[in-house]
Coordinates of C-alpha atoms in Angstrom, one line a residue:
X5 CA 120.4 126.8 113.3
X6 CA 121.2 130.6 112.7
X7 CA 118.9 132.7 111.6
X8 CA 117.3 132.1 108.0
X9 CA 118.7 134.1 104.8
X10 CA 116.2 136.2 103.2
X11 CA 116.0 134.4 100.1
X12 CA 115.1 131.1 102.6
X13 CA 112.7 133.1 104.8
X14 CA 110.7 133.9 102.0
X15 CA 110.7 130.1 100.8
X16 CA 109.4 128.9 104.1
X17 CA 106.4 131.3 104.6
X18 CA 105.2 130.7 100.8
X19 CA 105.4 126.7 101.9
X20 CA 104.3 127.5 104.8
X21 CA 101.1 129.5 103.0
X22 CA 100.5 126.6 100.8
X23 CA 100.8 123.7 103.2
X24 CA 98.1 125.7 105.6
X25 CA 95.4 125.4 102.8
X26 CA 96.1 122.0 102.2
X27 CA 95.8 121.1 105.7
X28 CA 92.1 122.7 105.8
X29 CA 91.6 121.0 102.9
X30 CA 92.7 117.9 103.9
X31 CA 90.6 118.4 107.1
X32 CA 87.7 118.5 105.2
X33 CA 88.1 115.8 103.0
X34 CA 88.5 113.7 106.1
X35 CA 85.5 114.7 108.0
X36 CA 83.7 114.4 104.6
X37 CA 85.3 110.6 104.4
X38 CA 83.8 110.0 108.1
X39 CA 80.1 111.2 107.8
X40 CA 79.9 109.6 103.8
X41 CA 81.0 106.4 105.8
X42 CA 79.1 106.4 108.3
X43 CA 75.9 107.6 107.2
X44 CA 73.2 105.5 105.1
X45 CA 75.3 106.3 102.1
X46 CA 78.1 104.1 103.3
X47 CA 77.3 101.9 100.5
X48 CA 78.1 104.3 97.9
X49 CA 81.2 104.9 99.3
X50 CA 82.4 101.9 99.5
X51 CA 81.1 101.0 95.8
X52 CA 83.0 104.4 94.6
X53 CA 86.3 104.0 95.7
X54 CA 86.3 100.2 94.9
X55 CA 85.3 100.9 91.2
X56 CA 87.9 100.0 88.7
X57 CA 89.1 102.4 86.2
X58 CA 92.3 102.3 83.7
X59 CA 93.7 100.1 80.9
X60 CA 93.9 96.7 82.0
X61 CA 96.7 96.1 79.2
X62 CA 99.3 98.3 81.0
X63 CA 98.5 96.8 84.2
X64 CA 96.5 99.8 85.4
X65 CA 93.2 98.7 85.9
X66 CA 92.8 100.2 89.4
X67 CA 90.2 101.3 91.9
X68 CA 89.7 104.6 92.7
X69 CA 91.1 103.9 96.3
X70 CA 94.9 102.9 94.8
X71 CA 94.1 105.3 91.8
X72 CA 94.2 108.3 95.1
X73 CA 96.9 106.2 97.1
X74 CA 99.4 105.2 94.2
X75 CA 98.9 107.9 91.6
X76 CA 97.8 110.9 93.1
X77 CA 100.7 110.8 96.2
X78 CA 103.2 110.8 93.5
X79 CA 102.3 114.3 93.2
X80 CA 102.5 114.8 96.6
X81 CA 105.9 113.1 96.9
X82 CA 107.1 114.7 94.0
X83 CA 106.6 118.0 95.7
X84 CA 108.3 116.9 99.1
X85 CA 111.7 115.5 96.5
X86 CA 112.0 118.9 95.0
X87 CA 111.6 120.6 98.9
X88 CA 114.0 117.9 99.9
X89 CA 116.4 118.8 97.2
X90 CA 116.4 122.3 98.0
X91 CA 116.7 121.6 101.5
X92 CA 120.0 120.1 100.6
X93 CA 121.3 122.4 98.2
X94 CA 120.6 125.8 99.4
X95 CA 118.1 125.6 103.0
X96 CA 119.6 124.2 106.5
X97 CA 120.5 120.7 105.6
X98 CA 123.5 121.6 103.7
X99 CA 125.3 122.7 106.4
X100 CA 125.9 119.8 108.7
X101 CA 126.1 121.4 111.4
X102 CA 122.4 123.1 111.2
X103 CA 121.2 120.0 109.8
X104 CA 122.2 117.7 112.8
X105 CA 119.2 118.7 115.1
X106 CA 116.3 118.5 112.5
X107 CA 117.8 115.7 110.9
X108 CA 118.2 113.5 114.5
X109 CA 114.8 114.5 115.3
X110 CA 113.1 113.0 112.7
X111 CA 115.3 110.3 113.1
X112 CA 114.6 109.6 116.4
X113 CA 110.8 110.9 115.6
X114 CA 110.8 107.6 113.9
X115 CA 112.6 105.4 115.7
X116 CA 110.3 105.9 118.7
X117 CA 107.4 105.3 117.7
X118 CA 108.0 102.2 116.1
X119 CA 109.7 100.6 119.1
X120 CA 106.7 101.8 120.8
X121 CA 104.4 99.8 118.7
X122 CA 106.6 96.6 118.9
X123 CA 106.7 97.0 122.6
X124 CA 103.0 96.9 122.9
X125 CA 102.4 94.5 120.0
X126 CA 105.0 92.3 121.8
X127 CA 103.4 92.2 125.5
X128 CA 100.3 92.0 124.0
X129 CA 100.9 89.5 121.7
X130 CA 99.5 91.5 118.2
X131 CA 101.0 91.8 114.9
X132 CA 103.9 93.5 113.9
X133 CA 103.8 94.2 110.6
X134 CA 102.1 98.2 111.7
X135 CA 105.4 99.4 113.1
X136 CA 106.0 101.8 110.6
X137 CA 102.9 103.3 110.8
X138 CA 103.2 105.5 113.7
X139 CA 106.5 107.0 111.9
X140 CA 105.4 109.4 109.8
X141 CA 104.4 112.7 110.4
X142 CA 101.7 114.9 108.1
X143 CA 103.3 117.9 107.3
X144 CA 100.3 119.7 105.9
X145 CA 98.2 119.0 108.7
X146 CA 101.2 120.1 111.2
X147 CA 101.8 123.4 109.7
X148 CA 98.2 123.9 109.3
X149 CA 97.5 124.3 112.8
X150 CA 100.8 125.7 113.5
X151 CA 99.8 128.2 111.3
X152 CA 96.6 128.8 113.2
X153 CA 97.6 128.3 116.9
X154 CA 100.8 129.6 116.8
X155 CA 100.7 132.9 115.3
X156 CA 103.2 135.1 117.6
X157 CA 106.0 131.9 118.1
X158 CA 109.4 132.4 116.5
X159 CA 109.9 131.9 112.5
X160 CA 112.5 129.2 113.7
X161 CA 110.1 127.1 114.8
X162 CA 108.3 126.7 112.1
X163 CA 111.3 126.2 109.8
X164 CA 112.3 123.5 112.0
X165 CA 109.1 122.0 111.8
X166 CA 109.2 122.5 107.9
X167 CA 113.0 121.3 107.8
X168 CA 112.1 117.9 110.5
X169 CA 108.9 117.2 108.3
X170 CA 111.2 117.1 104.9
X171 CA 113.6 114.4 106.7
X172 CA 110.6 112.7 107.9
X173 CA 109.5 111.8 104.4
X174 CA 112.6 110.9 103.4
X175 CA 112.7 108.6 105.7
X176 CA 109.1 107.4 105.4
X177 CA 110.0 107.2 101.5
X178 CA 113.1 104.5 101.9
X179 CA 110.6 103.0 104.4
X180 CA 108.0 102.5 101.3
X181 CA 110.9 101.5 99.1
X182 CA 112.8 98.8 101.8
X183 CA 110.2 97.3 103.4
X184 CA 106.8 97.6 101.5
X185 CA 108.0 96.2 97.9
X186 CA 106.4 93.3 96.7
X187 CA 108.0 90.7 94.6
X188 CA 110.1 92.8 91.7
X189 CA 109.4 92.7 88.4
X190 CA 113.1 93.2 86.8
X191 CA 111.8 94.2 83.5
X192 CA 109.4 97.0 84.3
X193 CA 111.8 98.7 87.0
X194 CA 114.6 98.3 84.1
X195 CA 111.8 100.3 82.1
X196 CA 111.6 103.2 85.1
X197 CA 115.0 103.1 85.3
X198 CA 115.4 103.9 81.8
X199 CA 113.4 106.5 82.0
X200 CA 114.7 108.2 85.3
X201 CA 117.9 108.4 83.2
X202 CA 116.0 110.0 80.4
X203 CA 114.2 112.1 82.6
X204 CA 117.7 113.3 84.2
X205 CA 119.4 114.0 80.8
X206 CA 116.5 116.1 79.2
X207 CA 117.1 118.2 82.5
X208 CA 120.6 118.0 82.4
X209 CA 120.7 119.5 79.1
X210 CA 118.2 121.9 79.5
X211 CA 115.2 120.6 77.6
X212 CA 111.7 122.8 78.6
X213 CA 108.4 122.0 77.6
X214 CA 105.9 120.5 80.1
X215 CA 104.9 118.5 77.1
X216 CA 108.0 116.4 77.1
X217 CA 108.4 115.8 80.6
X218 CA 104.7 114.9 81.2
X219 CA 104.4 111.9 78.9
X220 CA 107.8 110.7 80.8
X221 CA 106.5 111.1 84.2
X222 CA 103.3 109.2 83.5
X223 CA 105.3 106.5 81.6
X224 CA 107.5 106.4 84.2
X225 CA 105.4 106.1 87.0
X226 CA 103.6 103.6 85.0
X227 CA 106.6 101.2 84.9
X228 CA 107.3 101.9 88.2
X229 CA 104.3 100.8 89.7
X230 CA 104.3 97.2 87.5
X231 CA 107.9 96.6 88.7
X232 CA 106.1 96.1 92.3
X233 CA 108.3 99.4 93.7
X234 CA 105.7 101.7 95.3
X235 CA 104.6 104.4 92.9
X236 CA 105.0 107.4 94.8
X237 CA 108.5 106.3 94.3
X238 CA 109.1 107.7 91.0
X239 CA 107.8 110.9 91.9
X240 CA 110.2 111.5 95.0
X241 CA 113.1 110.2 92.2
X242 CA 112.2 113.0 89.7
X243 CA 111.9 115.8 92.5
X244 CA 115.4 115.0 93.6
X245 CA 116.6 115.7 90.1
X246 CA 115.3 118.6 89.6
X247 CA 118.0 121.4 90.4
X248 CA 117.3 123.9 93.1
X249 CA 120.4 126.2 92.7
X250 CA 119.9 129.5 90.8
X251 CA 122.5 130.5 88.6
X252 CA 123.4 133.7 87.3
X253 CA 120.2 135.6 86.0
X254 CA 117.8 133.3 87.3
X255 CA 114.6 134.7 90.0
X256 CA 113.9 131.5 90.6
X257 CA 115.5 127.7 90.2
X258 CA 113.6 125.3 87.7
X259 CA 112.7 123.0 90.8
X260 CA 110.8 126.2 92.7
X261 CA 108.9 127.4 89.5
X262 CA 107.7 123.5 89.2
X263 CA 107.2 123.3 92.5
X264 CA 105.7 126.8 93.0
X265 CA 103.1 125.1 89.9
X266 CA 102.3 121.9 90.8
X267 CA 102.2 122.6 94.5
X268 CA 98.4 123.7 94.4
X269 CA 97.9 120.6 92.8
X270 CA 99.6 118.4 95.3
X271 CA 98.0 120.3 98.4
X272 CA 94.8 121.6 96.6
X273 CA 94.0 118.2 94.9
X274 CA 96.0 115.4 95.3
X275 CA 96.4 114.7 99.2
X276 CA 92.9 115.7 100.2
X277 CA 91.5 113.1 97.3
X278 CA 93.6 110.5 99.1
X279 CA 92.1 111.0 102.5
X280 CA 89.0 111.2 100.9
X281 CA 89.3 107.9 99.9
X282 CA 91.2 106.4 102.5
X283 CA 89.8 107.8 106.0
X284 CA 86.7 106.9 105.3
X285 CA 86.3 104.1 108.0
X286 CA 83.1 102.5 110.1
X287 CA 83.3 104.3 113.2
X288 CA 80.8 103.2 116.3
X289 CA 81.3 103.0 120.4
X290 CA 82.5 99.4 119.9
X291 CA 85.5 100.4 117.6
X292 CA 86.5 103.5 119.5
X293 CA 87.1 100.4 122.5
X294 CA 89.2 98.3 120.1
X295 CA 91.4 101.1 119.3
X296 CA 92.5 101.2 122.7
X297 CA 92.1 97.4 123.4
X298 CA 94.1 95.9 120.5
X299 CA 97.3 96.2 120.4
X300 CA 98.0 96.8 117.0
X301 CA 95.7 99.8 117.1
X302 CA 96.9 100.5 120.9
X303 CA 100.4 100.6 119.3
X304 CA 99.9 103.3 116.6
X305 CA 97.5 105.9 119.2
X306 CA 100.9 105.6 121.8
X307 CA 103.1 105.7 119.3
X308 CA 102.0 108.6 117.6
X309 CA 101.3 110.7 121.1
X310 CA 104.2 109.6 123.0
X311 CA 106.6 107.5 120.6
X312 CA 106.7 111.0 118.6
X313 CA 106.9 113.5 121.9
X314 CA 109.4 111.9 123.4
X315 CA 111.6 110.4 120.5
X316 CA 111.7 113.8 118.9
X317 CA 112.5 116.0 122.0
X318 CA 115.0 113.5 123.7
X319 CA 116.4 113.3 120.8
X320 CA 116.7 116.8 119.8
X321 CA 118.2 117.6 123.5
X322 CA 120.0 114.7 123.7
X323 CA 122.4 115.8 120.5
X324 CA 122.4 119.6 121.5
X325 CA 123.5 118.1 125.3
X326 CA 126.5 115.9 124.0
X327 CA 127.7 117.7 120.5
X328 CA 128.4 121.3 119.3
X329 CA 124.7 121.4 117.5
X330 CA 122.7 123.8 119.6
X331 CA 119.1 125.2 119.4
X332 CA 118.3 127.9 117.6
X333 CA 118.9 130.9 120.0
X334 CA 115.2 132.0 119.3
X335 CA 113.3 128.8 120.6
X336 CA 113.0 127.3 124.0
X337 CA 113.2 123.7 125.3
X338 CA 109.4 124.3 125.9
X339 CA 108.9 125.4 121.9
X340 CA 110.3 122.0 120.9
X341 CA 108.3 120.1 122.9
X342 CA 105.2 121.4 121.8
X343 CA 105.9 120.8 118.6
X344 CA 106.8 117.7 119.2
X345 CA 103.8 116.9 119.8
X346 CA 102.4 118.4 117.0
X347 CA 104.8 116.3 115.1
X348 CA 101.8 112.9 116.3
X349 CA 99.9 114.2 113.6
X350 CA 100.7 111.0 111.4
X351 CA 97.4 111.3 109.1
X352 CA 98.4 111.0 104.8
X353 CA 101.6 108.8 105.2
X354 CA 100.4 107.1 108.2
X355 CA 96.9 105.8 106.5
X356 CA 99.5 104.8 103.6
X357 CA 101.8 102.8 105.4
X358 CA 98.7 101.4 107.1
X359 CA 97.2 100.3 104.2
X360 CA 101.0 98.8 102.7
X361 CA 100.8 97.3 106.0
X362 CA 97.9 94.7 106.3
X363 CA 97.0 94.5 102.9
X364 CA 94.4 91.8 102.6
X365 CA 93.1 92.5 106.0
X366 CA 90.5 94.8 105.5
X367 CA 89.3 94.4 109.3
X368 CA 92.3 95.2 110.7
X369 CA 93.2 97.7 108.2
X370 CA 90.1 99.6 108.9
X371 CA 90.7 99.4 112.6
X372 CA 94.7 100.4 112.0
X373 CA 93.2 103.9 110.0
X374 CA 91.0 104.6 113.0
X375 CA 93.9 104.3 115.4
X376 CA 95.5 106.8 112.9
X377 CA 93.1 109.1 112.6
X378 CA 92.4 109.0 117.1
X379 CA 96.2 109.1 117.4
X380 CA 96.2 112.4 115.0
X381 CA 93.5 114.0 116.7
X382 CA 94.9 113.3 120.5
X383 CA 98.2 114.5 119.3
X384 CA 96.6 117.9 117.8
X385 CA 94.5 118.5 120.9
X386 CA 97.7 118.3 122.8
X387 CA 100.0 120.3 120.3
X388 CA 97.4 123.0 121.0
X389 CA 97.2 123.3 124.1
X390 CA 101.0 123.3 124.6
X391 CA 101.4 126.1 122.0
X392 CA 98.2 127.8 123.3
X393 CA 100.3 128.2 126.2
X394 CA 103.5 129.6 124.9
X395 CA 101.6 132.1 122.8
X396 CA 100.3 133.7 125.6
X397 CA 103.8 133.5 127.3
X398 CA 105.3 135.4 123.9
X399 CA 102.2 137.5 124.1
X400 CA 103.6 138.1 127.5
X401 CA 107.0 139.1 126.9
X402 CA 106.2 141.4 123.7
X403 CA 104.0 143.5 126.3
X404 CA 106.6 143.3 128.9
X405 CA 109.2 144.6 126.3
X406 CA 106.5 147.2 125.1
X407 CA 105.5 148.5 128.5
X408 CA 106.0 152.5 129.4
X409 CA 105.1 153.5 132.0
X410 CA 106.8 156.6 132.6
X411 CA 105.6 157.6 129.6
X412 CA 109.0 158.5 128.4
X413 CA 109.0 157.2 125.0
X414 CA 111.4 154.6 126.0
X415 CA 110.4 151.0 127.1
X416 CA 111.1 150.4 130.6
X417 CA 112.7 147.3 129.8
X418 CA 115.9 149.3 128.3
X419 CA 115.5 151.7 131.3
X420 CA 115.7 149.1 133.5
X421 CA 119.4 148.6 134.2
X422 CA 119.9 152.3 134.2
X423 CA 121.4 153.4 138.2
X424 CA 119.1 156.8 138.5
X425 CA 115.7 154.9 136.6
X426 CA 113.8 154.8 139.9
X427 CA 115.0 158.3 141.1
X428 CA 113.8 160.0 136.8
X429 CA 111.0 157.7 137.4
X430 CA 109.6 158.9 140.9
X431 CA 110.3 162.6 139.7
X432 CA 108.1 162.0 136.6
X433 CA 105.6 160.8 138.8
X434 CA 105.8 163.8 141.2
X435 CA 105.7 166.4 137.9
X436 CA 102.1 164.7 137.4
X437 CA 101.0 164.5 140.3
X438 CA 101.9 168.2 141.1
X439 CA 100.1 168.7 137.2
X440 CA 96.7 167.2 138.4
X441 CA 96.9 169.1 141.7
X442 CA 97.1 172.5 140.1
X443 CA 94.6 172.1 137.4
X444 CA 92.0 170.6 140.6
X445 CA 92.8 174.1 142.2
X446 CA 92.5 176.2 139.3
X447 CA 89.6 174.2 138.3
X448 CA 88.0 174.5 141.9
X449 CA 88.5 178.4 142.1
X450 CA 86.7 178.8 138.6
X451 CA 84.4 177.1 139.7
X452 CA 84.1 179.4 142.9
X453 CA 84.3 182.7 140.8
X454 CA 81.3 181.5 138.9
X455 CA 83.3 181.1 135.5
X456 CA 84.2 177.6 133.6
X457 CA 86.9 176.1 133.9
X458 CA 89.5 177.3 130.8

């Protein structure tokens, strides 16, 4: 966890620059989901995103909902391959060592949670087929108010946010792939397979053109989704082989231009049409109760608030405590844990899994997004608070380290440890104070002799 090359710095705060916009957008879209919901327009909501669209030949005869959840997240988890990929190849997770603490708290960020849903769900006798939908955390939304609560915390935190949320969809992708397939379809994912390997070669040997990639993508994620793999699957596959290493000559690495283009896209487009269509959920006094009376719902709000906290900082101290991985030497134990917390804000891949989850169950997936989206919120009123309050103690230290009051030119922090400090100090004091006494006389004899004061 040593401090960030250049080259990486700069990478981080252009994500970081994206991802903020996205979150506000994002943001929107949801509160714009709510009210069209639960207004006297709720009707033509729920006619919009249920309309069909797409050639029923190919299979593709969708509604707008799975149209924003399978299509349009394959941009989104395209983007997070490629950041995933670079992560690997030239940010912190290729070195083991500074990859161990991001990598075990995302780990752990997920293990938590979902032990904390089965727990409940257990004992309370609900459903378990939710637990993976308190695992995942929203990267756009996290940085986003990051971005805007946190202005004077370290850099390192925010990579390690950046760095944790890549490993989080990693692990929220093989989730997707593992455990939310439905029955296979051999000959279509032979198909994606076919054209993954296409895909790869074209790159390999150094192909351009977005017009030959493009037909392959769609064609791809075509077959993918008809072989009963999640969709967003192909897009994640493609990042990953994009390369992210700049050779001799280049500015930039094919996977950052694409990524630098179809970024706007993902963030600007793609995941706020999703939550547009997807958070958009009947909300009233007597569902606000069921979210904390049911355990399914119970399970996601606690998992999200406390599975997430306490997963992701135990098990970030936890590996620093018994191995050589250690903090970054910028961030304290009180830094992680508020962004931990932040780390509850489980909206885009939480509403997914959700959905993956009880499909068929539109009660119950309706109350499971409104346990997502009061489990988000809960967990962002917290994160604030907890970085509200070590912005003011950074605010803090900067003045402390900025302070002169001797007037020296010097901060008295590097004076400090200096033997004859107070002894200069209390004869700078005495110089002024001897300065204001003589100009008071001079000024009180002028004003005796009838004359002003020079």
């Amino acid at each position: 966890m040593a401090r960030l090359s250049l080259p990486e710095r700069t990478f981080v705060l252009d994500a970081l620059r994206a991802e903020t916009v996205g979150g506000v957008l994002l943001l929107l879209a949801a509160i714009a989901a709510l009210i069209w919901a639960n207004t006297p327009l709720s009707e033509s909501y729920e006619s919009v995103r249920h309309f069909h669209i797409g050639p029923s030949a190919l299979g593709l005869n969708l509604s707008i909902q799975h149209w924003a959840a399978d299509g349009l997240l394959a941009i989104f988890f395209f983007v997070a391959g490629i950041e995933l990929k670079r992560e690997m190849v030239a940010g912190e997770l290729r070195d083991p060592k500074a990859a161990a603490l991001p990598v075990v708290a995302a780990l752990c960020g997920m293990i938590a949670p979902a032990l904390v849903y089965v727990v409940v769900n257990t004992t309370g006798g609900g459903s378990l087929d939710g637990w993976a939908v308190p695992t995942a955390t929203d990267i756009a939304f996290a940085l986003a108010v990051l971005a805007v609560i946190g202005t004077s915390l370290p850099s390192a935190l925010r990579a390690f946010l950046l760095t944790l949320a890549v490993v989080d969809d990693l692990f929220a992708i093989l989730i997707i792939a593992v455990f939310f397939t439905s029955d296979l379809n051999f000959a279509a994912l032979g198909g994606a397979v076919a054209g993954l390997v296409l895909f790869w070669f074209l790159l390999h040997k150094g192909v351009r053109g977005w017009y030959v990639y493009v037909p392959i993508a769609l064609a791809i994620w075509g077959l993918m989704y008809n072989s009963g793999v999640h969709a967003t699957i192909a897009g994640v596959a493609m990042g990953l082989m994009l390369r992210c290493s700049r050779r001799e000559g280049e500015d930039h690495s094919p996977g950052e231009h694409i990524e630098h283009m179809v970024r706007p896209l993902s963030a600007g487009f793609a995941v706020p049409m999703f939550a547009l269509f997807s958070a958009g959920v009947a909300v009233s006094g007597g569902a606000m109760r069921d979210v904390f009376t049911q355990p399914e719902t119970l399970g996601v709000v606690l998992g999200l608030v406390l599975g997430k906290t306490f997963g992701i900082f135990g098990g970030t101290w936890l590996t620093a405590r018994f191995t050589r991985a250690k903090l970054n030497e910028d961030l304290a134990w009180a830094d992680l844990f508020a962004v931990a917390t932040l780390a509850g804000i489980g909206f885009t891949v939480s509403l997914l899994i959700g959905e993956l989850a009880f499909e068929g169950n539109t009660e119950l997936t309706d109350e499971v997004k409104a346990a997502v989206l009061v489990g988000s919120f809960l967990a962002a009123l917290l994160a604030t608070v907890l970085l509200k309050l070590r912005v003011r103690k950074y605010q803090a230290m900067v003045e402390a380290e900025e302070r002169d009051e001797d007037m020296s030119g010097i901060p008295d922090v590097y004076e400090v440890d200096d033997p004859d400090h107070h002894r200069r100090l209390a004869d700078i004091y005495e110089r002024k104070a001897a300065e204001h006494r003589r100009r008071a006389e001079e000024a009180g004899a002028a004003r005796e002799n009838g004359s002003s004061p020079a």
